[in-house]
Amino acid sequence: MFLAWHSWFLYELEQAIMQIDPEVRFPYWDWSVNYPNINNDPIWQKYEKCFTRKNQFDDAISESKPEIEELSNSKSYLDFTENLELGSHGCVHVGISIEFAGSGSLSDPLFYAHHTFIDKIWFDRQNRHSEFTLSYLTSLSTQMPGFPAK
């Protein structure tokens, strides 16, 4: 549910914003570009009276492009989604600041750029590996975890 929920959330929000300005598109922040020195990313330039970001990244926080490729090549959807959600996704939240790890992260524009990149990783995996497109945790005949109906 993690990937599909975030993808739909971003889509719906972008559609709502486009009702005001049809030219708006959400950018993504590719935090793998400056791996392993994510703290050197230009996004961390200091701005007066802006968001508080701690930028406490270490080598384990982000993944390099080859590591993302390896993750995307996983034949198991469960392995792919769990490693992405609990790995890079969560570590980027914590690395930015403790506030970014909670519900307060929704007020930070970087939240959307981060999740748009997560969505891009999923999209790229689906396009590169069509055999994994319908590979999910359950089937139509099984009950989804956390939901009382099939």
Short mmCIF file of C-alpha atoms in Angstrom, two decimals:
data_model
loop_
_atom_site.label_atom_id
_atom_site.label_comp_id
_atom_site.label_asym_id
_atom_site.label_seq_id
_atom_site.Cartn_x
_atom_site.Cartn_y
_atom_site.Cartn_z
CA MET A 1 0.00 0.00 0.00
CA PHE A 2 2.92 2.35 0.70
CA LEU A 3 3.87 3.03 -2.92
CA ALA A 4 0.34 3.09 -4.33
CA TRP A 5 -0.95 5.36 -1.55
CA HIS A 6 1.83 7.93 -1.96
CA SER A 7 1.52 7.84 -5.74
CA TRP A 8 -2.23 8.47 -5.59
CA PHE A 9 -1.80 11.17 -2.92
CA LEU A 10 0.73 13.05 -5.09
CA TYR A 11 -1.46 12.65 -8.18
CA GLU A 12 -4.58 13.99 -6.45
CA LEU A 13 -2.70 16.92 -4.92
CA GLU A 14 -1.05 17.82 -8.21
CA GLN A 15 -4.43 17.65 -9.98
CA ALA A 16 -5.97 19.97 -7.37
CA ILE A 17 -3.13 22.48 -7.73
CA MET A 18 -3.41 22.32 -11.52
CA GLN A 19 -7.00 23.55 -11.18
CA ILE A 20 -5.44 26.83 -10.01
CA ASP A 21 -2.41 26.79 -12.31
CA PRO A 22 -2.37 24.17 -15.11
CA GLU A 23 1.38 24.67 -15.61
CA VAL A 24 2.32 23.35 -12.15
CA ARG A 25 4.15 20.03 -11.95
CA PHE A 26 5.82 18.48 -8.94
CA PRO A 27 9.59 18.18 -9.29
CA TYR A 28 11.45 15.29 -7.75
CA TRP A 29 14.57 15.48 -5.61
CA ASP A 30 17.05 12.81 -6.70
CA TRP A 31 19.01 12.45 -3.47
CA SER A 32 21.15 9.72 -5.09
CA VAL A 33 22.95 12.29 -7.28
CA ASN A 34 25.28 13.48 -4.51
CA TYR A 35 25.67 10.11 -2.81
CA PRO A 36 27.52 9.56 -0.51
CA ASN A 37 27.88 13.29 0.21
CA ILE A 38 24.19 14.12 0.38
CA ASN A 39 24.95 17.05 2.71
CA ASN A 40 26.65 18.77 -0.26
CA ASP A 41 23.42 18.85 -2.28
CA PRO A 42 22.54 22.41 -3.39
CA ILE A 43 19.12 21.95 -1.80
CA TRP A 44 20.78 22.57 1.58
CA GLN A 45 21.83 26.14 0.83
CA LYS A 46 21.04 28.29 3.80
CA TYR A 47 18.01 30.53 3.42
CA GLU A 48 16.99 33.10 5.98
CA LYS A 49 13.65 32.55 7.73
CA CYS A 50 13.04 29.22 6.12
CA PHE A 51 12.44 25.67 7.25
CA THR A 52 14.61 24.16 9.95
CA ARG A 53 16.53 21.26 8.52
CA LYS A 54 19.23 19.43 10.42
CA ASN A 55 20.75 17.59 7.44
CA GLN A 56 22.14 14.81 9.60
CA PHE A 57 22.88 12.37 6.83
CA ASP A 58 25.52 9.70 7.02
CA ASP A 59 26.63 7.07 4.51
CA ALA A 60 23.72 4.78 5.38
CA ILE A 61 21.01 7.38 4.84
CA SER A 62 20.78 7.44 1.08
CA GLU A 63 21.47 5.05 -1.72
CA SER A 64 23.58 5.44 -4.81
CA LYS A 65 22.17 5.01 -8.31
CA PRO A 66 23.63 1.46 -8.58
CA GLU A 67 22.01 0.54 -5.25
CA ILE A 68 18.66 1.88 -6.45
CA GLU A 69 19.08 -0.16 -9.65
CA GLU A 70 19.80 -3.28 -7.62
CA LEU A 71 16.75 -2.64 -5.43
CA SER A 72 14.58 -2.07 -8.52
CA ASN A 73 15.71 -5.39 -9.99
CA SER A 74 14.36 -7.32 -7.03
CA LYS A 75 11.97 -10.01 -8.26
CA SER A 76 10.00 -9.81 -5.03
CA TYR A 77 7.62 -6.87 -4.74
CA LEU A 78 7.68 -7.34 -0.96
CA ASP A 79 11.48 -7.02 -0.87
CA PHE A 80 11.38 -4.02 -3.20
CA THR A 81 8.70 -2.06 -1.35
CA GLU A 82 9.91 -2.89 2.16
CA ASN A 83 13.53 -2.02 1.38
CA LEU A 84 12.50 1.23 -0.29
CA GLU A 85 10.03 2.25 2.44
CA LEU A 86 12.10 1.25 5.44
CA GLY A 87 15.44 2.07 3.81
CA SER A 88 15.95 5.21 1.75
CA HIS A 89 12.46 6.62 2.20
CA GLY A 90 12.52 6.58 6.00
CA CYS A 91 16.19 7.45 6.31
CA VAL A 92 15.78 10.59 4.22
CA HIS A 93 12.92 11.69 6.49
CA VAL A 94 15.03 11.21 9.61
CA GLY A 95 18.16 12.67 8.03
CA ILE A 96 16.42 15.95 7.21
CA SER A 97 15.06 16.56 10.71
CA ILE A 98 12.96 14.96 13.40
CA GLU A 99 10.08 17.20 12.32
CA PHE A 100 10.38 15.80 8.80
CA ALA A 101 9.96 12.29 10.20
CA GLY A 102 6.46 13.10 11.52
CA SER A 103 3.21 14.60 10.31
CA GLY A 104 4.83 18.05 10.27
CA SER A 105 6.70 17.03 7.14
CA LEU A 106 3.61 17.80 5.06
CA SER A 107 4.28 21.52 5.54
CA ASP A 108 7.73 21.23 3.94
CA PRO A 109 7.89 21.39 0.12
CA LEU A 110 10.78 18.93 0.25
CA PHE A 111 8.30 16.27 1.43
CA TYR A 112 6.68 16.32 -2.00
CA ALA A 113 9.97 16.38 -3.91
CA HIS A 114 11.19 13.40 -1.86
CA HIS A 115 8.01 11.37 -2.39
CA THR A 116 7.89 12.24 -6.07
CA PHE A 117 11.35 10.67 -6.37
CA ILE A 118 10.14 7.56 -4.51
CA ASP A 119 7.26 7.43 -7.01
CA LYS A 120 9.74 7.80 -9.88
CA ILE A 121 11.78 4.84 -8.59
CA TRP A 122 8.61 2.72 -8.59
CA PHE A 123 7.59 4.00 -12.04
CA ASP A 124 11.04 3.26 -13.46
CA ARG A 125 10.93 -0.27 -12.03
CA GLN A 126 7.54 -0.91 -13.63
CA ASN A 127 8.76 0.35 -17.01
CA ARG A 128 12.07 -1.53 -16.98
CA HIS A 129 10.60 -4.79 -15.76
CA SER A 130 7.17 -5.36 -17.23
CA GLU A 131 7.21 -8.86 -15.75
CA PHE A 132 7.00 -7.23 -12.29
CA THR A 133 4.15 -4.84 -13.14
CA LEU A 134 1.48 -7.03 -11.58
CA SER A 135 3.70 -8.40 -8.82
CA TYR A 136 2.14 -7.32 -5.53
CA LEU A 137 1.81 -8.59 -1.99
CA THR A 138 -1.59 -10.21 -2.49
CA SER A 139 -3.92 -11.49 -5.17
CA LEU A 140 -7.52 -10.54 -5.89
CA SER A 141 -8.70 -13.53 -3.87
CA THR A 142 -6.75 -12.78 -0.68
CA GLN A 143 -7.53 -10.32 2.06
CA MET A 144 -5.29 -7.26 2.14
CA PRO A 145 -3.47 -6.77 5.45
CA GLY A 146 -5.30 -4.21 7.58
CA PHE A 147 -8.58 -4.41 5.66
CA PRO A 148 -11.56 -6.56 6.68
CA ALA A 149 -12.78 -7.33 3.13
CA LYS A 150 -11.37 -9.10 0.08
#
